[in-house]
Short mmCIF file of C-alpha atoms in Angstrom, two decimals:
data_model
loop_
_atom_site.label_atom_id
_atom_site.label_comp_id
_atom_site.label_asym_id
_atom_site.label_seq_id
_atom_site.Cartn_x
_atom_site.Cartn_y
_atom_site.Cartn_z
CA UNK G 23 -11.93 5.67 2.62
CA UNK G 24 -10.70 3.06 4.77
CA UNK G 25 -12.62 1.84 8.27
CA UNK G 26 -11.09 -1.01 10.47
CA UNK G 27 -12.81 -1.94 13.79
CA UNK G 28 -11.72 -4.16 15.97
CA UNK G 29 -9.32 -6.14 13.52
CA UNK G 30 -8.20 -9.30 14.50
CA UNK G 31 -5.25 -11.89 12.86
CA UNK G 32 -3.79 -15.14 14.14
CA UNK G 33 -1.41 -16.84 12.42
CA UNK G 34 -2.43 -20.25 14.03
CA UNK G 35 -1.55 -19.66 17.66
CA UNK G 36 0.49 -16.13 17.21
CA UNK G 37 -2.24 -13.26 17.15
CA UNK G 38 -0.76 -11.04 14.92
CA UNK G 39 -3.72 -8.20 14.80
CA UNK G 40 -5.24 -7.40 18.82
CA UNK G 41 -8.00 -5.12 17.34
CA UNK G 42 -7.02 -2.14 15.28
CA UNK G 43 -9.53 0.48 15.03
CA UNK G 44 -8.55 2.92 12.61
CA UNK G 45 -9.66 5.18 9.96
CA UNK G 46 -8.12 6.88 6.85
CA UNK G 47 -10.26 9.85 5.38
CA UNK G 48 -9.69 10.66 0.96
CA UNK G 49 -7.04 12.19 0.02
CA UNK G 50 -5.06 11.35 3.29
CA UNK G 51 -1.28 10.16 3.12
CA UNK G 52 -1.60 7.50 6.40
CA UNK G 53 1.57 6.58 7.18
CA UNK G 54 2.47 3.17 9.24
CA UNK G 55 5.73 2.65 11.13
CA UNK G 56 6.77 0.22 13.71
CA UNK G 57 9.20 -2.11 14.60
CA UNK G 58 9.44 -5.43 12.31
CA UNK G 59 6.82 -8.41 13.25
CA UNK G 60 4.44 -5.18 14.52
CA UNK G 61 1.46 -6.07 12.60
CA UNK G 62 1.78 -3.19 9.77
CA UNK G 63 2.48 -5.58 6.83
CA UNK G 64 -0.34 -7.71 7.82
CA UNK G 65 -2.55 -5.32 8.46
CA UNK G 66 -2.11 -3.91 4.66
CA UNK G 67 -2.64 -7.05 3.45
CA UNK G 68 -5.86 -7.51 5.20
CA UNK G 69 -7.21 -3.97 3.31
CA UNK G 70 -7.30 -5.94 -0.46
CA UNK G 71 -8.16 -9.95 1.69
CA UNK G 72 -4.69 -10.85 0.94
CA UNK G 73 -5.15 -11.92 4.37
CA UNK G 74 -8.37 -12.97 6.13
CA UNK G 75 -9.63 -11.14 9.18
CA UNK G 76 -10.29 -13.43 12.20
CA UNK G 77 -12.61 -10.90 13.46
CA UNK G 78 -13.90 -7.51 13.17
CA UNK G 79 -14.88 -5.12 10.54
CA UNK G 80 -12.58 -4.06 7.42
CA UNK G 81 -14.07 -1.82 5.21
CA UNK G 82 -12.97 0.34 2.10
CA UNK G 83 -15.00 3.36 0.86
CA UNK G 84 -18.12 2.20 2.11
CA UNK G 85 -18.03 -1.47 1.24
CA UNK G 86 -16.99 -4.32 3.49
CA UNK G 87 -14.14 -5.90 2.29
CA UNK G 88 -13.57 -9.45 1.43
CA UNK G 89 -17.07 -10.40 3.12
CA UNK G 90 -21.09 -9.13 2.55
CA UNK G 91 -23.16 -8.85 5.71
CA UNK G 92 -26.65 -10.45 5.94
CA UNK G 93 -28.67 -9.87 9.21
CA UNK G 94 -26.07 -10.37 12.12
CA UNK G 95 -23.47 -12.05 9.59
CA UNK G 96 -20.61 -12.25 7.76
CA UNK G 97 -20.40 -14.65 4.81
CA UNK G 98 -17.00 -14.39 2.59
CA UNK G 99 -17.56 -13.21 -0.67
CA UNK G 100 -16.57 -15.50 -3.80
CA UNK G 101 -13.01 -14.99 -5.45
CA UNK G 102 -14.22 -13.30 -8.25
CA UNK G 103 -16.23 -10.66 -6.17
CA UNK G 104 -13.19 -10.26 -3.85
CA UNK G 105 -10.98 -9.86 -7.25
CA UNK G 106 -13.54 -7.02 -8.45
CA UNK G 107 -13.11 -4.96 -4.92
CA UNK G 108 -9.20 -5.25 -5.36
CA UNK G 109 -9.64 -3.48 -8.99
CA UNK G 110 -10.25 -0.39 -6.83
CA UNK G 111 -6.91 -1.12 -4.59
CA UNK G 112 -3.90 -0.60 -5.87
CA UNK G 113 -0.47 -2.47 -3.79
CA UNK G 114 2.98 -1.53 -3.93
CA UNK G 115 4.92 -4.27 -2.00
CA UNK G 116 8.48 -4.37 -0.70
CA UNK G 117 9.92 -6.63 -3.94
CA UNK G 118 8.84 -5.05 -7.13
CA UNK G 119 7.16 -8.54 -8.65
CA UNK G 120 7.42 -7.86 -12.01
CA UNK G 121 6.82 -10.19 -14.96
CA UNK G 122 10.36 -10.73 -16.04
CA UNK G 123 9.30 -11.96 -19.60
CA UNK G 124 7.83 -8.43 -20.08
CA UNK G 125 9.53 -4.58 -21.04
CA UNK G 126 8.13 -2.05 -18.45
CA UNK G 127 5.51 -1.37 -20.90
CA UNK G 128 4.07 -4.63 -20.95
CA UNK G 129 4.21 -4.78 -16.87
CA UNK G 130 2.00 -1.74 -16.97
CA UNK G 131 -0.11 -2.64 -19.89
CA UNK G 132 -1.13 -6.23 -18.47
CA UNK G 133 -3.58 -5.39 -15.57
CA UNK G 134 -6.14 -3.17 -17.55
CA UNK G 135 -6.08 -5.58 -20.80
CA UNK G 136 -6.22 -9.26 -18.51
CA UNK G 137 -8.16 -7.55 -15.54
CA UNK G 138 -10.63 -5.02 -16.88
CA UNK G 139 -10.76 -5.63 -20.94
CA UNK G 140 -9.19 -2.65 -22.06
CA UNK G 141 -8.05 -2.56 -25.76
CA UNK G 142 -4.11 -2.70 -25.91
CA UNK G 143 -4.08 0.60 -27.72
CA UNK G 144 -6.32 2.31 -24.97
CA UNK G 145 -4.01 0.20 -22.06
CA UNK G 146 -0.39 1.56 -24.40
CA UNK G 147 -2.07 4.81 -24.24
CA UNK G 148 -2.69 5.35 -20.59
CA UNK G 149 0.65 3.03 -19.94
CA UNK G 150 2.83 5.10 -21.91
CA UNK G 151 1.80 8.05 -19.99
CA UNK G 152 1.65 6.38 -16.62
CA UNK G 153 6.05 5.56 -17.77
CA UNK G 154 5.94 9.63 -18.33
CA UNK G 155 4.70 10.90 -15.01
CA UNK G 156 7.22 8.04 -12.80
CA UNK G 157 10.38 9.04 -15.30
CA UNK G 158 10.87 6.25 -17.22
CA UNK G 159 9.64 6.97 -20.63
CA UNK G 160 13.36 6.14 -22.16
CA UNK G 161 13.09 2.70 -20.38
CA UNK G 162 9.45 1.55 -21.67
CA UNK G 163 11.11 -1.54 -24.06
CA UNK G 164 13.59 -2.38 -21.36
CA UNK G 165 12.94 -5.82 -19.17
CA UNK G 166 13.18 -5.63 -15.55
CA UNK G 167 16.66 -7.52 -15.49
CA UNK G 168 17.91 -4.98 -17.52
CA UNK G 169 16.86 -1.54 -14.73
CA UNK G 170 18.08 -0.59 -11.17
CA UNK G 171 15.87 -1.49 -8.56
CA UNK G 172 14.40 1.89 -7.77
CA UNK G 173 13.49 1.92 -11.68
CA UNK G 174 11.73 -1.37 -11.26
CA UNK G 175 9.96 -0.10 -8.11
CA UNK G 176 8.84 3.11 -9.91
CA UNK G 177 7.53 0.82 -13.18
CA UNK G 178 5.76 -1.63 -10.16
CA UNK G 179 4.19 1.94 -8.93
CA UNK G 180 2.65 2.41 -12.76
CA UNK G 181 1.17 -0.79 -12.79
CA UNK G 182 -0.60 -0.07 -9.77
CA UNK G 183 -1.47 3.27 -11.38
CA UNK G 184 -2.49 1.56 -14.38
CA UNK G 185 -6.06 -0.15 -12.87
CA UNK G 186 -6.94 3.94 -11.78
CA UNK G 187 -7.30 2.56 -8.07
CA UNK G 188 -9.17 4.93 -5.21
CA UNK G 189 -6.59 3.70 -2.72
CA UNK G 190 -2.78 3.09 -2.99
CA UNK G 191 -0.77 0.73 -0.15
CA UNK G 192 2.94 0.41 -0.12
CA UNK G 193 4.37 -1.82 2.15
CA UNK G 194 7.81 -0.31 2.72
CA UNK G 195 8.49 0.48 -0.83
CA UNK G 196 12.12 1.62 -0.54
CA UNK G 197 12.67 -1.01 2.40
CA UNK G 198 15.09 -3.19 -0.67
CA UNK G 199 16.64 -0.60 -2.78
CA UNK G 200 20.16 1.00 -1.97
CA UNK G 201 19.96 4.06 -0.43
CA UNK G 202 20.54 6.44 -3.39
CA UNK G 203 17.80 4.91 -5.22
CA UNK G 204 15.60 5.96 -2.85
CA UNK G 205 14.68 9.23 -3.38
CA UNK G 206 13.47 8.53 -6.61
CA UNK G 207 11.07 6.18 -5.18
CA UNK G 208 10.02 8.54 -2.77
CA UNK G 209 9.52 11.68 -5.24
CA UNK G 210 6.86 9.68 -7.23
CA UNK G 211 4.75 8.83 -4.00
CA UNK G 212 5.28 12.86 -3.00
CA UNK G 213 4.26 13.73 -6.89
CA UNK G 214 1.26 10.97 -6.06
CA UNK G 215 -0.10 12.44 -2.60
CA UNK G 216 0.33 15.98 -4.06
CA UNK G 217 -2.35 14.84 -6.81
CA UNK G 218 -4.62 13.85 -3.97
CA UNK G 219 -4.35 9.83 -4.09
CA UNK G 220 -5.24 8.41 -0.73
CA UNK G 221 -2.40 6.13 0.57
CA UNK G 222 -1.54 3.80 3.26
CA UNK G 223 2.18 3.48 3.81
CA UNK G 224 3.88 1.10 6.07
CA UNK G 225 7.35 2.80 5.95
CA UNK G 226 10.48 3.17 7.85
CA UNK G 227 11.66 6.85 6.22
CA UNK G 228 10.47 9.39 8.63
CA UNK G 229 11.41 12.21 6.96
CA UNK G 230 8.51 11.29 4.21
CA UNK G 231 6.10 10.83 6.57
CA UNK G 232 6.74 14.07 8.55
CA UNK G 233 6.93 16.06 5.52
CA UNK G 234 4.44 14.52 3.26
CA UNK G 235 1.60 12.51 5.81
CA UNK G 236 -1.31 13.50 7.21
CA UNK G 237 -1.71 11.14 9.97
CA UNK G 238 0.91 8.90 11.38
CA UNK G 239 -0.09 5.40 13.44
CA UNK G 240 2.91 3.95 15.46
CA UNK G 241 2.18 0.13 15.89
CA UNK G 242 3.60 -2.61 18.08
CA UNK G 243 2.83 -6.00 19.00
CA UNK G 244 -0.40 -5.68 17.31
CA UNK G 245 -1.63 -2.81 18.59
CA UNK G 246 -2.08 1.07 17.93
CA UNK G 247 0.08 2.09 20.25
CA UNK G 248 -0.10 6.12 19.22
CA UNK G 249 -1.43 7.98 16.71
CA UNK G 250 -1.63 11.47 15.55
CA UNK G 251 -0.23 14.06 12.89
CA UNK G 252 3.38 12.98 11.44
CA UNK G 253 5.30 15.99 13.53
CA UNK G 254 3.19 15.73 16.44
CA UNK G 255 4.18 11.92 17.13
CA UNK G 256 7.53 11.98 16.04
CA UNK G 257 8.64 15.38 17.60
CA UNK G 258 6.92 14.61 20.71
CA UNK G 259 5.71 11.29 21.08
CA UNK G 260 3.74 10.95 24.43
CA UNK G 261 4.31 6.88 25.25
CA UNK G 262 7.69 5.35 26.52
CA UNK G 263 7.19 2.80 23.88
CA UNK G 264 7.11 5.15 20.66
CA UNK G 265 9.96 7.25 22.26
CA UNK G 266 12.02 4.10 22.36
CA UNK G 267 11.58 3.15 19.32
CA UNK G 268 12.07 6.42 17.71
CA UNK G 269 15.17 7.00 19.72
CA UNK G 270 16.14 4.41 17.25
CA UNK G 271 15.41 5.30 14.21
CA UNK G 272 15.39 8.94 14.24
#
C-alpha cells in the first residue's frame, strides 16, 4: 500500500529525512515511534504531499505520490491532482482541527459534500453511522467546544472515515488528550485495524502497538534505525540506540 525509497527532507539546511526505505503491505497496522524531532511526523506528512520530498520515491498503492514520472523524471503534479490522490488518504493529526462553527455531524458531513459531491442526505446517512461505530451518536448536534478532547479526537477520526480512504495516518493521536481519555481513542483505532484498514501510526503508546501492530519501525535522527514485528523490537530490541530509548519509555 505504501512504498518509500530513499526519502529525503530538508528543512532548509536541517535534513530532516536521510533516506527511508520502507514498505507497508494492506491491511497492516505500521506503527512509528521515536524520540521527538526523529523524522516520524514528517515523514507522515510526506505520504498525502503535505510535505515535499527532496528526493526519492513516495508511493501509495501503486501511484506515485504528489509527482507523475515521464522518462527519467519527476514533474509535480497540479494541486488539484495532488487533492484527488489525498481523497484516498485519510489523516488523523495530533490536534483534532475541527470546524468550530459546526456540531460533530456537520464536521463529518463536510468532506464528502465539499470534496466529492455527495448529496447531504447520502453524506447524513453515512455520517450518522460513521458517529455510531466511534460512540458518539448522543453527541452528533453538539459543537466541538462543547465535548472532551478524546470525543473531539474520535469525531476528527469519522471525518477521516467519512471520504472511505484506503489508508489511515495518525500522527500521535492521543499525544494531547489526558490520560483517561485515551483509551477511548485507542479502542476506535483497535475496532478500525480489526476491520482490516491499513494504518500508519506515529505513536508513543507501546502497549497499542505491541498488541495491535503488525510491524513496528523505530526512527531516529532521520533514519530507520530498527524495524521488525511490535514484540520482537520492543521485547528485544537488537541496537543500543532503540534499547535506550525504550529503557525510557517502557
Amino acid at each position: 500500500m505504501v512504498k518509500a525509497e530513499a526519502v529525503h527532507k530538508s528543512f532548509g539546511p536541517v535534513e530532516v529525512l536521510k533516506g527511508i526505505d520502507l514498505e507497508v503491505a494492506p491491511q497492516e497496522v505500521f506503527c512509528l515511534v521515536g524520540p521527538s524531532g526523529s523524522g516520524k511526523s514528517t515523514f507522515l506528512r510526506c505520504i498525502n504531499h503535505l510535505e515535499q520530498i527532496n528526493a526519492g520515491r513516495l508511493s501509495v498503492d501503486g501511484r506515485l505520490v504528489g509527482y507523475r514520472e515521464k522518462g527519467d523524471k519527476l514533474y509535480e503534479l497540479k494541486e488539484s491532482e495532488v487533492a484527488a490522490q489525498r481523497k484516498d488518504i485519510g489523516m488523523v493529526f495530533q490536534r483534532f482541527n475541527l470546524f468550530p462553527h459546526m456540531t460533530a455531524l456537520g464536521n463529518v458531513m463536510e468532506a464528502p459534500v465539499q470534496v466529492k459531491g455527495e448529496s447531504k442526505a447520502a453524506a447524513r446517512e453515512r455520517a450518522e453511522k460513521l458517529l455510531d461505530r466511534v460512540g458518539l451518536s448522543d453527541r452528533k448536534n453538539n459543537y466541538p467546544a462543547q465535548l472532551s478532547g478524546g470525543q473531539q479526537q474520535r469525531v476528527a477520526i469519522a471525518r477521516a472515515l467519512a471520504m472511505e480512504p484506503k489508508l489511515m495516518l495518525f500522527d500521535e493521536p492521543t499525544s494531547a488528550l489526558d490520560p483517561e481519555l485515551v483509551g477511548e481513542v485507542l479502542d476506535v483505532m483497535r475496532d478500525l485495524a480489526e476491520s482490516g484498514m491499513t494504518m500508519i501510526v506515529v505513536t508513543h503508546e507501546m502497549g497499542f502497538a505491541r498488541e495491535v501492530g503488525d510491524a513496528l519501525v523505530f526512527m531516529d535522527d532521520g533514519v530507520v534505525v530498527e524495524a521488525g514485528h511490535p514484540r520482537d523490537v520492543l521485547n528485544n530490541p537488537q541496537h543500543e540506540r532503540t534499547k535506550g530509548f525504550l529503557s525510557k519509555v517502557l
